[in-house]
């Protein structure tokens, strides 16, 4: 009986067809946790396909779990970014459900880059992870701990949805 159940599960898994990025007009929404030094928070992104391997979008992050000794107001905790991605899933051709997307972003705090990966289990649902790093900070003075929020290396991970 166990062998029959395993065979049925494997057969059904092979019939699942999900695509990570389908090109022009493709829409992805991601929501997840954001981790950085001295804070954790929530991250949400929206990407819209403008070409076979290109997308543009927006990303916002709010650092809610800021350490108590840091005097961070809303402006320090919140960030909004415009972003550009090069969706390379079909170029590297690992799996049609897998996408790797390096990109650039221009935000309220800095100009930077990101490297993300997402994997879809179904046509509408998957998981993602994204690494972000600033290349040029707008404030070049010595930053306070509150000003360092979103102005440092961050990691996000969570759920991804095709719209």
JSON list of C-alpha atoms in Angstrom, two decimals:
[
{"chain": "A", "resi": 1, "resn": "UNK", "atom": "CA", "xyz": [0.00, 0.00, 0.00]},
{"chain": "A", "resi": 2, "resn": "UNK", "atom": "CA", "xyz": [2.84, 2.41, 0.87]},
{"chain": "A", "resi": 3, "resn": "UNK", "atom": "CA", "xyz": [4.45, 1.78, -2.53]},
{"chain": "A", "resi": 4, "resn": "UNK", "atom": "CA", "xyz": [1.17, 2.55, -4.31]},
{"chain": "A", "resi": 5, "resn": "UNK", "atom": "CA", "xyz": [0.77, 5.84, -2.41]},
{"chain": "A", "resi": 6, "resn": "UNK", "atom": "CA", "xyz": [4.37, 6.86, -3.18]},
{"chain": "A", "resi": 7, "resn": "UNK", "atom": "CA", "xyz": [3.83, 5.99, -6.86]},
{"chain": "A", "resi": 8, "resn": "UNK", "atom": "CA", "xyz": [0.63, 8.09, -7.00]},
{"chain": "A", "resi": 9, "resn": "UNK", "atom": "CA", "xyz": [2.30, 11.06, -5.32]},
{"chain": "A", "resi": 10, "resn": "UNK", "atom": "CA", "xyz": [5.28, 10.93, -7.68]},
{"chain": "A", "resi": 11, "resn": "UNK", "atom": "CA", "xyz": [2.99, 10.63, -10.71]},
{"chain": "A", "resi": 12, "resn": "UNK", "atom": "CA", "xyz": [0.95, 13.65, -9.60]},
{"chain": "A", "resi": 13, "resn": "UNK", "atom": "CA", "xyz": [4.10, 15.65, -8.88]},
{"chain": "A", "resi": 14, "resn": "UNK", "atom": "CA", "xyz": [5.35, 15.03, -12.41]},
{"chain": "A", "resi": 15, "resn": "UNK", "atom": "CA", "xyz": [2.07, 16.38, -13.82]},
{"chain": "A", "resi": 16, "resn": "UNK", "atom": "CA", "xyz": [2.38, 19.70, -11.98]},
{"chain": "A", "resi": 17, "resn": "UNK", "atom": "CA", "xyz": [3.44, 22.38, -14.41]},
{"chain": "A", "resi": 18, "resn": "UNK", "atom": "CA", "xyz": [4.50, 25.74, -13.03]},
{"chain": "A", "resi": 19, "resn": "UNK", "atom": "CA", "xyz": [6.52, 28.41, -14.72]},
{"chain": "A", "resi": 20, "resn": "UNK", "atom": "CA", "xyz": [8.66, 30.84, -12.76]},
{"chain": "A", "resi": 21, "resn": "UNK", "atom": "CA", "xyz": [8.71, 33.74, -15.26]},
{"chain": "A", "resi": 22, "resn": "UNK", "atom": "CA", "xyz": [6.76, 33.85, -18.49]},
{"chain": "A", "resi": 23, "resn": "UNK", "atom": "CA", "xyz": [8.04, 37.08, -20.02]},
{"chain": "A", "resi": 24, "resn": "UNK", "atom": "CA", "xyz": [6.17, 40.20, -21.08]},
{"chain": "A", "resi": 25, "resn": "UNK", "atom": "CA", "xyz": [3.04, 40.78, -19.01]},
{"chain": "A", "resi": 26, "resn": "UNK", "atom": "CA", "xyz": [4.03, 38.33, -16.26]},
{"chain": "A", "resi": 27, "resn": "UNK", "atom": "CA", "xyz": [3.17, 39.60, -12.76]},
{"chain": "A", "resi": 28, "resn": "UNK", "atom": "CA", "xyz": [4.71, 38.41, -9.51]},
{"chain": "A", "resi": 29, "resn": "UNK", "atom": "CA", "xyz": [3.91, 39.43, -5.93]},
{"chain": "A", "resi": 30, "resn": "UNK", "atom": "CA", "xyz": [6.18, 38.41, -3.07]},
{"chain": "A", "resi": 31, "resn": "UNK", "atom": "CA", "xyz": [5.75, 38.88, 0.66]},
{"chain": "A", "resi": 32, "resn": "UNK", "atom": "CA", "xyz": [8.10, 37.72, 3.36]},
{"chain": "A", "resi": 33, "resn": "UNK", "atom": "CA", "xyz": [10.38, 38.40, 6.27]},
{"chain": "A", "resi": 34, "resn": "UNK", "atom": "CA", "xyz": [13.33, 40.77, 6.05]},
{"chain": "A", "resi": 35, "resn": "UNK", "atom": "CA", "xyz": [16.45, 40.28, 8.17]},
{"chain": "A", "resi": 36, "resn": "UNK", "atom": "CA", "xyz": [19.21, 42.83, 8.75]},
{"chain": "A", "resi": 37, "resn": "UNK", "atom": "CA", "xyz": [21.55, 43.83, 11.53]},
{"chain": "A", "resi": 38, "resn": "UNK", "atom": "CA", "xyz": [19.60, 45.27, 14.48]},
{"chain": "A", "resi": 39, "resn": "UNK", "atom": "CA", "xyz": [16.16, 44.69, 12.91]},
{"chain": "A", "resi": 40, "resn": "UNK", "atom": "CA", "xyz": [13.68, 42.30, 11.36]},
{"chain": "A", "resi": 41, "resn": "UNK", "atom": "CA", "xyz": [10.65, 43.26, 9.36]},
{"chain": "A", "resi": 42, "resn": "UNK", "atom": "CA", "xyz": [8.33, 42.59, 6.47]},
{"chain": "A", "resi": 43, "resn": "UNK", "atom": "CA", "xyz": [9.11, 42.91, 2.77]},
{"chain": "A", "resi": 44, "resn": "UNK", "atom": "CA", "xyz": [6.72, 43.05, -0.19]},
{"chain": "A", "resi": 45, "resn": "UNK", "atom": "CA", "xyz": [7.60, 43.26, -3.90]},
{"chain": "A", "resi": 46, "resn": "UNK", "atom": "CA", "xyz": [5.68, 43.46, -7.15]},
{"chain": "A", "resi": 47, "resn": "UNK", "atom": "CA", "xyz": [7.34, 42.76, -10.51]},
{"chain": "A", "resi": 48, "resn": "UNK", "atom": "CA", "xyz": [5.88, 43.21, -14.00]},
{"chain": "A", "resi": 49, "resn": "UNK", "atom": "CA", "xyz": [7.42, 41.56, -17.06]},
{"chain": "A", "resi": 50, "resn": "UNK", "atom": "CA", "xyz": [8.39, 44.05, -19.78]},
{"chain": "A", "resi": 51, "resn": "UNK", "atom": "CA", "xyz": [10.31, 41.61, -21.97]},
{"chain": "A", "resi": 52, "resn": "UNK", "atom": "CA", "xyz": [11.27, 37.97, -22.35]},
{"chain": "A", "resi": 53, "resn": "UNK", "atom": "CA", "xyz": [13.81, 38.20, -19.53]},
{"chain": "A", "resi": 54, "resn": "UNK", "atom": "CA", "xyz": [13.22, 41.65, -17.98]},
{"chain": "A", "resi": 55, "resn": "UNK", "atom": "CA", "xyz": [10.88, 42.96, -15.34]},
{"chain": "A", "resi": 56, "resn": "UNK", "atom": "CA", "xyz": [10.37, 46.21, -13.46]},
{"chain": "A", "resi": 57, "resn": "UNK", "atom": "CA", "xyz": [8.68, 46.71, -10.15]},
{"chain": "A", "resi": 58, "resn": "UNK", "atom": "CA", "xyz": [8.54, 48.13, -6.66]},
{"chain": "A", "resi": 59, "resn": "UNK", "atom": "CA", "xyz": [9.69, 46.87, -3.30]},
{"chain": "A", "resi": 60, "resn": "UNK", "atom": "CA", "xyz": [8.85, 48.09, 0.16]},
{"chain": "A", "resi": 61, "resn": "UNK", "atom": "CA", "xyz": [10.20, 47.06, 3.53]},
{"chain": "A", "resi": 62, "resn": "UNK", "atom": "CA", "xyz": [9.23, 48.01, 7.04]},
{"chain": "A", "resi": 63, "resn": "UNK", "atom": "CA", "xyz": [11.56, 47.18, 9.94]},
{"chain": "A", "resi": 64, "resn": "UNK", "atom": "CA", "xyz": [9.26, 46.41, 12.86]},
{"chain": "A", "resi": 65, "resn": "UNK", "atom": "CA", "xyz": [11.58, 44.42, 15.11]},
{"chain": "A", "resi": 66, "resn": "UNK", "atom": "CA", "xyz": [14.13, 47.16, 15.80]},
{"chain": "A", "resi": 67, "resn": "UNK", "atom": "CA", "xyz": [16.29, 46.75, 18.90]},
{"chain": "A", "resi": 68, "resn": "UNK", "atom": "CA", "xyz": [15.03, 48.93, 21.76]},
{"chain": "A", "resi": 69, "resn": "UNK", "atom": "CA", "xyz": [18.27, 50.93, 22.13]},
{"chain": "A", "resi": 70, "resn": "UNK", "atom": "CA", "xyz": [17.91, 52.28, 18.57]},
{"chain": "A", "resi": 71, "resn": "UNK", "atom": "CA", "xyz": [15.85, 55.45, 18.28]},
{"chain": "A", "resi": 72, "resn": "UNK", "atom": "CA", "xyz": [14.25, 54.75, 14.90]},
{"chain": "A", "resi": 73, "resn": "UNK", "atom": "CA", "xyz": [11.24, 56.71, 13.70]},
{"chain": "A", "resi": 74, "resn": "UNK", "atom": "CA", "xyz": [8.95, 55.77, 10.79]},
{"chain": "A", "resi": 75, "resn": "UNK", "atom": "CA", "xyz": [11.29, 57.34, 8.23]},
{"chain": "A", "resi": 76, "resn": "UNK", "atom": "CA", "xyz": [14.16, 55.17, 9.43]},
{"chain": "A", "resi": 77, "resn": "UNK", "atom": "CA", "xyz": [12.06, 52.00, 9.51]},
{"chain": "A", "resi": 78, "resn": "UNK", "atom": "CA", "xyz": [10.38, 52.37, 6.07]},
{"chain": "A", "resi": 79, "resn": "UNK", "atom": "CA", "xyz": [11.96, 51.99, 2.62]},
{"chain": "A", "resi": 80, "resn": "UNK", "atom": "CA", "xyz": [10.49, 52.07, -0.88]},
{"chain": "A", "resi": 81, "resn": "UNK", "atom": "CA", "xyz": [12.41, 51.09, -4.03]},
{"chain": "A", "resi": 82, "resn": "UNK", "atom": "CA", "xyz": [11.91, 51.01, -7.79]},
{"chain": "A", "resi": 83, "resn": "UNK", "atom": "CA", "xyz": [13.57, 47.92, -9.23]},
{"chain": "A", "resi": 84, "resn": "UNK", "atom": "CA", "xyz": [14.74, 46.29, -12.44]},
{"chain": "A", "resi": 85, "resn": "UNK", "atom": "CA", "xyz": [15.32, 42.52, -12.76]},
{"chain": "A", "resi": 86, "resn": "UNK", "atom": "CA", "xyz": [17.00, 40.32, -15.33]},
{"chain": "A", "resi": 87, "resn": "UNK", "atom": "CA", "xyz": [15.03, 37.07, -15.06]},
{"chain": "A", "resi": 88, "resn": "UNK", "atom": "CA", "xyz": [17.48, 34.31, -15.99]},
{"chain": "A", "resi": 89, "resn": "UNK", "atom": "CA", "xyz": [15.49, 31.16, -15.22]},
{"chain": "A", "resi": 90, "resn": "UNK", "atom": "CA", "xyz": [15.00, 30.19, -18.85]},
{"chain": "A", "resi": 91, "resn": "UNK", "atom": "CA", "xyz": [18.56, 31.23, -19.75]},
{"chain": "A", "resi": 92, "resn": "UNK", "atom": "CA", "xyz": [20.28, 28.95, -17.23]},
{"chain": "A", "resi": 93, "resn": "UNK", "atom": "CA", "xyz": [17.57, 26.31, -17.84]},
{"chain": "A", "resi": 94, "resn": "UNK", "atom": "CA", "xyz": [17.84, 24.49, -14.51]},
{"chain": "A", "resi": 95, "resn": "UNK", "atom": "CA", "xyz": [14.11, 23.87, -14.09]},
{"chain": "A", "resi": 96, "resn": "UNK", "atom": "CA", "xyz": [11.10, 25.69, -15.59]},
{"chain": "A", "resi": 97, "resn": "UNK", "atom": "CA", "xyz": [9.83, 26.28, -12.04]},
{"chain": "A", "resi": 98, "resn": "UNK", "atom": "CA", "xyz": [13.06, 28.02, -10.95]},
{"chain": "A", "resi": 99, "resn": "UNK", "atom": "CA", "xyz": [14.07, 31.64, -11.62]},
{"chain": "A", "resi": 100, "resn": "UNK", "atom": "CA", "xyz": [17.21, 33.55, -10.70]},
{"chain": "A", "resi": 101, "resn": "UNK", "atom": "CA", "xyz": [16.97, 37.32, -10.99]},
{"chain": "A", "resi": 102, "resn": "UNK", "atom": "CA", "xyz": [19.84, 39.73, -10.43]},
{"chain": "A", "resi": 103, "resn": "UNK", "atom": "CA", "xyz": [18.77, 43.35, -10.47]},
{"chain": "A", "resi": 104, "resn": "UNK", "atom": "CA", "xyz": [19.24, 46.97, -9.53]},
{"chain": "A", "resi": 105, "resn": "UNK", "atom": "CA", "xyz": [17.10, 49.16, -7.31]},
{"chain": "A", "resi": 106, "resn": "UNK", "atom": "CA", "xyz": [16.77, 52.86, -6.58]},
{"chain": "A", "resi": 107, "resn": "UNK", "atom": "CA", "xyz": [15.22, 53.57, -3.20]},
{"chain": "A", "resi": 108, "resn": "UNK", "atom": "CA", "xyz": [14.59, 56.24, -0.61]},
{"chain": "A", "resi": 109, "resn": "UNK", "atom": "CA", "xyz": [17.84, 55.32, 1.19]},
{"chain": "A", "resi": 110, "resn": "UNK", "atom": "CA", "xyz": [20.29, 54.23, -1.54]},
{"chain": "A", "resi": 111, "resn": "UNK", "atom": "CA", "xyz": [21.07, 52.85, -4.96]},
{"chain": "A", "resi": 112, "resn": "UNK", "atom": "CA", "xyz": [21.85, 49.16, -4.81]},
{"chain": "A", "resi": 113, "resn": "UNK", "atom": "CA", "xyz": [21.61, 45.70, -6.20]},
{"chain": "A", "resi": 114, "resn": "UNK", "atom": "CA", "xyz": [19.83, 42.49, -5.39]},
{"chain": "A", "resi": 115, "resn": "UNK", "atom": "CA", "xyz": [20.07, 38.82, -6.24]},
{"chain": "A", "resi": 116, "resn": "UNK", "atom": "CA", "xyz": [16.97, 36.72, -5.88]},
{"chain": "A", "resi": 117, "resn": "UNK", "atom": "CA", "xyz": [15.77, 33.21, -6.55]},
{"chain": "A", "resi": 118, "resn": "UNK", "atom": "CA", "xyz": [12.27, 31.79, -6.60]},
{"chain": "A", "resi": 119, "resn": "UNK", "atom": "CA", "xyz": [10.81, 28.36, -7.05]},
{"chain": "A", "resi": 120, "resn": "UNK", "atom": "CA", "xyz": [7.16, 27.69, -7.96]},
{"chain": "A", "resi": 121, "resn": "UNK", "atom": "CA", "xyz": [5.36, 24.59, -6.74]},
{"chain": "A", "resi": 122, "resn": "UNK", "atom": "CA", "xyz": [2.21, 25.40, -8.73]},
{"chain": "A", "resi": 123, "resn": "UNK", "atom": "CA", "xyz": [1.27, 28.00, -11.36]},
{"chain": "A", "resi": 124, "resn": "UNK", "atom": "CA", "xyz": [0.38, 30.48, -8.65]},
{"chain": "A", "resi": 125, "resn": "UNK", "atom": "CA", "xyz": [2.47, 29.71, -5.57]},
{"chain": "A", "resi": 126, "resn": "UNK", "atom": "CA", "xyz": [6.16, 29.48, -4.76]},
{"chain": "A", "resi": 127, "resn": "UNK", "atom": "CA", "xyz": [8.89, 30.57, -2.39]},
{"chain": "A", "resi": 128, "resn": "UNK", "atom": "CA", "xyz": [11.62, 33.17, -2.78]},
{"chain": "A", "resi": 129, "resn": "UNK", "atom": "CA", "xyz": [14.77, 34.48, -1.21]},
{"chain": "A", "resi": 130, "resn": "UNK", "atom": "CA", "xyz": [16.52, 37.73, -2.01]},
{"chain": "A", "resi": 131, "resn": "UNK", "atom": "CA", "xyz": [19.84, 39.31, -1.00]},
{"chain": "A", "resi": 132, "resn": "UNK", "atom": "CA", "xyz": [20.12, 43.12, -1.11]},
{"chain": "A", "resi": 133, "resn": "UNK", "atom": "CA", "xyz": [23.18, 45.35, -0.84]},
{"chain": "A", "resi": 134, "resn": "UNK", "atom": "CA", "xyz": [23.61, 49.13, -1.17]},
{"chain": "A", "resi": 135, "resn": "UNK", "atom": "CA", "xyz": [26.13, 50.37, -3.76]},
{"chain": "A", "resi": 136, "resn": "UNK", "atom": "CA", "xyz": [25.81, 54.11, -3.08]},
{"chain": "A", "resi": 137, "resn": "UNK", "atom": "CA", "xyz": [24.22, 55.61, 0.04]},
{"chain": "A", "resi": 138, "resn": "UNK", "atom": "CA", "xyz": [22.60, 59.05, -0.20]},
{"chain": "A", "resi": 139, "resn": "UNK", "atom": "CA", "xyz": [23.86, 60.02, 3.24]},
{"chain": "A", "resi": 140, "resn": "UNK", "atom": "CA", "xyz": [27.65, 59.70, 3.16]},
{"chain": "A", "resi": 141, "resn": "UNK", "atom": "CA", "xyz": [28.16, 60.92, 6.73]},
{"chain": "A", "resi": 142, "resn": "UNK", "atom": "CA", "xyz": [28.74, 58.49, 9.55]},
{"chain": "A", "resi": 143, "resn": "UNK", "atom": "CA", "xyz": [25.33, 56.82, 9.89]},
{"chain": "A", "resi": 144, "resn": "UNK", "atom": "CA", "xyz": [23.53, 56.35, 13.19]},
{"chain": "A", "resi": 145, "resn": "UNK", "atom": "CA", "xyz": [22.20, 52.87, 13.95]},
{"chain": "A", "resi": 146, "resn": "UNK", "atom": "CA", "xyz": [18.72, 54.06, 12.92]},
{"chain": "A", "resi": 147, "resn": "UNK", "atom": "CA", "xyz": [20.05, 55.41, 9.60]},
{"chain": "A", "resi": 148, "resn": "UNK", "atom": "CA", "xyz": [21.79, 52.09, 8.92]},
{"chain": "A", "resi": 149, "resn": "UNK", "atom": "CA", "xyz": [18.39, 50.37, 8.68]},
{"chain": "A", "resi": 150, "resn": "UNK", "atom": "CA", "xyz": [17.91, 49.50, 4.97]},
{"chain": "A", "resi": 151, "resn": "UNK", "atom": "CA", "xyz": [21.41, 50.91, 4.30]},
{"chain": "A", "resi": 152, "resn": "UNK", "atom": "CA", "xyz": [23.17, 47.59, 4.80]},
{"chain": "A", "resi": 153, "resn": "UNK", "atom": "CA", "xyz": [23.15, 44.01, 3.56]},
{"chain": "A", "resi": 154, "resn": "UNK", "atom": "CA", "xyz": [19.69, 42.44, 3.99]},
{"chain": "A", "resi": 155, "resn": "UNK", "atom": "CA", "xyz": [18.12, 39.05, 3.37]},
{"chain": "A", "resi": 156, "resn": "UNK", "atom": "CA", "xyz": [14.45, 38.45, 2.60]},
{"chain": "A", "resi": 157, "resn": "UNK", "atom": "CA", "xyz": [12.56, 35.18, 2.26]},
{"chain": "A", "resi": 158, "resn": "UNK", "atom": "CA", "xyz": [8.94, 34.25, 1.93]},
{"chain": "A", "resi": 159, "resn": "UNK", "atom": "CA", "xyz": [6.08, 33.36, -0.41]},
{"chain": "A", "resi": 160, "resn": "UNK", "atom": "CA", "xyz": [5.74, 34.25, -4.09]},
{"chain": "A", "resi": 161, "resn": "UNK", "atom": "CA", "xyz": [2.49, 34.47, -6.07]},
{"chain": "A", "resi": 162, "resn": "UNK", "atom": "CA", "xyz": [1.78, 34.70, -9.81]},
{"chain": "A", "resi": 163, "resn": "UNK", "atom": "CA", "xyz": [-1.00, 37.16, -10.52]}
]
